[in-house]
CSV table of C-alpha atoms in Angstrom, one decimal:
chain,number,residue,atom,x,y,z
A,1,UNK,CA,31.7,-26.3,19.8
A,2,UNK,CA,32.5,-23.6,21.8
A,3,UNK,CA,29.0,-21.7,20.6
A,4,UNK,CA,27.2,-24.4,19.3
A,5,UNK,CA,25.0,-27.0,21.3
A,6,UNK,CA,23.6,-30.1,21.0
A,7,UNK,CA,20.2,-28.1,20.4
A,8,UNK,CA,21.3,-26.0,17.3
A,9,UNK,CA,22.2,-29.4,15.6
A,10,UNK,CA,18.6,-30.4,16.5
A,11,UNK,CA,17.2,-27.5,14.9
A,12,UNK,CA,19.3,-27.6,11.6
A,13,UNK,CA,18.1,-31.4,11.2
A,14,UNK,CA,14.4,-30.8,12.6
A,15,UNK,CA,14.4,-27.6,9.6
A,16,UNK,CA,15.8,-29.8,7.3
A,17,UNK,CA,13.3,-32.9,7.5
A,18,UNK,CA,10.3,-30.5,8.1
A,19,UNK,CA,11.6,-29.0,4.5
A,20,UNK,CA,11.7,-32.0,2.9
A,21,UNK,CA,8.0,-32.8,4.3
A,22,UNK,CA,9.7,-35.4,6.2
A,23,UNK,CA,7.7,-35.6,9.8
A,24,UNK,CA,9.7,-34.0,12.6
A,25,UNK,CA,8.9,-36.9,14.8
A,26,UNK,CA,11.9,-39.1,12.6
A,27,UNK,CA,14.6,-36.9,14.8
A,28,UNK,CA,14.6,-38.7,17.7
A,29,UNK,CA,17.5,-36.7,19.6
A,30,UNK,CA,20.9,-35.2,19.6
A,31,UNK,CA,23.3,-35.9,22.1
A,32,UNK,CA,27.0,-33.7,22.1
A,33,UNK,CA,30.0,-35.8,23.5
A,34,UNK,CA,33.7,-35.2,24.5
A,35,UNK,CA,35.9,-37.1,22.4
A,36,UNK,CA,39.1,-38.7,24.2
A,37,UNK,CA,41.3,-36.4,21.8
A,38,UNK,CA,39.1,-32.9,23.6
A,39,UNK,CA,39.6,-34.4,27.0
A,40,UNK,CA,42.9,-35.2,26.0
A,41,UNK,CA,44.2,-31.6,24.6
A,42,UNK,CA,42.0,-29.8,27.7
A,43,UNK,CA,43.9,-31.2,30.2
A,44,UNK,CA,46.9,-30.1,28.3
A,45,UNK,CA,45.5,-26.5,27.9
A,46,UNK,CA,44.9,-26.6,32.0
A,47,UNK,CA,48.4,-27.3,32.4
A,48,UNK,CA,50.2,-25.9,29.5
A,49,UNK,CA,47.7,-23.2,27.9
A,50,UNK,CA,46.7,-23.5,24.6
A,51,UNK,CA,49.4,-25.1,21.5
A,52,UNK,CA,49.8,-22.1,19.2
A,53,UNK,CA,52.9,-23.4,17.6
A,54,UNK,CA,52.8,-23.5,14.2
A,55,UNK,CA,55.0,-25.8,11.8
A,56,UNK,CA,57.6,-23.9,9.6
A,57,UNK,CA,56.6,-25.5,6.6
A,58,UNK,CA,53.0,-24.8,6.8
A,59,UNK,CA,53.6,-21.2,7.7
A,60,UNK,CA,56.2,-20.5,4.6
A,61,UNK,CA,53.7,-22.3,2.8
A,62,UNK,CA,50.9,-19.6,3.7
A,63,UNK,CA,53.4,-16.6,3.4
A,64,UNK,CA,54.1,-17.5,-0.2
A,65,UNK,CA,50.0,-18.1,-0.8
A,66,UNK,CA,49.8,-14.3,0.8
A,67,UNK,CA,52.2,-13.0,-1.5
A,68,UNK,CA,51.0,-14.4,-4.3
A,69,UNK,CA,47.4,-13.8,-3.9
A,70,UNK,CA,48.1,-9.5,-2.0
A,71,UNK,CA,51.4,-9.1,-3.8
A,72,UNK,CA,52.3,-7.5,-0.2
A,73,UNK,CA,54.8,-8.8,2.1
A,74,UNK,CA,53.2,-10.0,5.2
A,75,UNK,CA,54.8,-8.7,8.7
A,76,UNK,CA,55.8,-12.5,10.1
A,77,UNK,CA,55.0,-12.6,13.1
A,78,UNK,CA,51.1,-11.4,13.0
A,79,UNK,CA,50.8,-13.7,10.3
A,80,UNK,CA,52.4,-16.7,12.7
A,81,UNK,CA,49.3,-15.6,15.3
A,82,UNK,CA,46.8,-15.5,12.8
A,83,UNK,CA,47.9,-18.9,11.5
A,84,UNK,CA,48.5,-20.6,15.1
A,85,UNK,CA,44.7,-19.4,15.7
A,86,UNK,CA,43.1,-20.5,13.1
A,87,UNK,CA,44.7,-23.9,13.4
A,88,UNK,CA,43.9,-24.3,17.2
A,89,UNK,CA,40.5,-23.3,16.6
A,90,UNK,CA,40.4,-25.7,13.6
A,91,UNK,CA,41.6,-28.5,16.2
A,92,UNK,CA,39.2,-27.4,18.8
A,93,UNK,CA,36.3,-29.1,16.2
A,94,UNK,CA,37.9,-32.7,17.3
A,95,UNK,CA,37.3,-31.8,21.2
A,96,UNK,CA,33.6,-32.9,20.5
A,97,UNK,CA,31.7,-35.0,18.4
A,98,UNK,CA,27.3,-35.2,18.0
A,99,UNK,CA,25.4,-38.1,17.7
A,100,UNK,CA,22.0,-37.4,16.0
A,101,UNK,CA,19.4,-40.3,16.2
A,102,UNK,CA,16.9,-41.0,13.8
A,103,UNK,CA,13.6,-43.1,13.3
A,104,UNK,CA,15.4,-45.8,10.9
A,105,UNK,CA,18.4,-46.4,8.8
A,106,UNK,CA,16.4,-45.1,5.7
A,107,UNK,CA,15.9,-41.9,7.7
A,108,UNK,CA,19.2,-41.8,8.5
A,109,UNK,CA,21.0,-42.6,4.9
A,110,UNK,CA,18.6,-39.3,3.8
A,111,UNK,CA,20.2,-37.0,6.0
A,112,UNK,CA,23.2,-38.5,5.4
A,113,UNK,CA,23.3,-38.2,1.9
A,114,UNK,CA,21.7,-34.4,1.7
A,115,UNK,CA,23.8,-33.3,4.9
A,116,UNK,CA,27.6,-34.7,5.0
A,117,UNK,CA,29.8,-31.8,3.9
A,118,UNK,CA,27.3,-29.0,3.7
A,119,UNK,CA,28.3,-25.6,4.7
A,120,UNK,CA,26.4,-24.5,8.1
A,121,UNK,CA,27.5,-21.0,8.7
A,122,UNK,CA,27.6,-20.0,11.7
A,123,UNK,CA,27.7,-23.7,13.0
A,124,UNK,CA,30.8,-25.3,11.4
A,125,UNK,CA,33.8,-23.1,9.5
A,126,UNK,CA,34.1,-26.5,7.3
A,127,UNK,CA,31.5,-28.7,6.1
A,128,UNK,CA,29.6,-30.8,8.3
A,129,UNK,CA,31.1,-34.4,8.5
A,130,UNK,CA,29.0,-37.2,9.2
A,131,UNK,CA,29.3,-40.7,9.8
A,132,UNK,CA,27.2,-43.8,10.8
A,133,UNK,CA,27.4,-45.1,14.2
A,134,UNK,CA,26.9,-49.2,14.4
A,135,UNK,CA,23.6,-49.8,16.1
A,136,UNK,CA,24.6,-51.1,19.7
A,137,UNK,CA,27.3,-49.1,20.2
A,138,UNK,CA,27.7,-47.9,23.8
A,139,UNK,CA,29.1,-44.5,24.3
A,140,UNK,CA,29.9,-43.1,27.7
A,141,UNK,CA,27.6,-41.2,29.7
A,142,UNK,CA,29.7,-39.1,31.5
A,143,UNK,CA,31.2,-38.0,28.1
A,144,UNK,CA,27.6,-36.0,27.5
A,145,UNK,CA,27.9,-32.7,27.6
A,146,UNK,CA,24.8,-31.8,25.9
A,147,UNK,CA,21.4,-32.9,24.9
A,148,UNK,CA,18.3,-32.1,22.8
A,149,UNK,CA,15.2,-34.0,22.3
A,150,UNK,CA,12.6,-31.1,21.0
A,151,UNK,CA,13.1,-27.6,19.4
A,152,UNK,CA,12.9,-25.0,22.5
A,153,UNK,CA,9.9,-22.6,22.4
A,154,UNK,CA,12.5,-19.4,22.7
A,155,UNK,CA,15.2,-20.6,20.5
A,156,UNK,CA,17.4,-18.3,19.1
A,157,UNK,CA,20.3,-19.3,16.4
A,158,UNK,CA,23.5,-18.8,16.8
A,159,UNK,CA,25.5,-16.9,14.1
A,160,UNK,CA,23.8,-16.3,10.8
A,161,UNK,CA,21.9,-19.8,10.4
A,162,UNK,CA,18.1,-19.2,9.9
């Protein structure tokens, strides 16, 4: 979420719909919200810095995997730093979430069926995690950190998304 915006997600879904010969007008808007978890973690980070502690069990498991794959003994301190940084970045994915508003349930089901768990290089290091939001659910306006309802004229994709 450090590099991805509501516009990037809007473009992803809009481009997908266009490629499926669906009208882009079926996509109403995309809004990005700060999650409760994200607010709590950022408050902690503000006073204590980022949590870069690695659980010993996980470290031992990764060290064994590295030795099996490479046959090399890895510098434990360097490996701790790498694992901690990756774990921290993976956890940061939960600081925000996006809500995609579509024309109707049929379109939402189609988008869900086609894009859930899709790998979108440049947007997410893991597969997209799509879910349905119950109709009528009110999301706090103050948690909205970004919004998009059209593809901007001079859009530049993030990463290697084209």
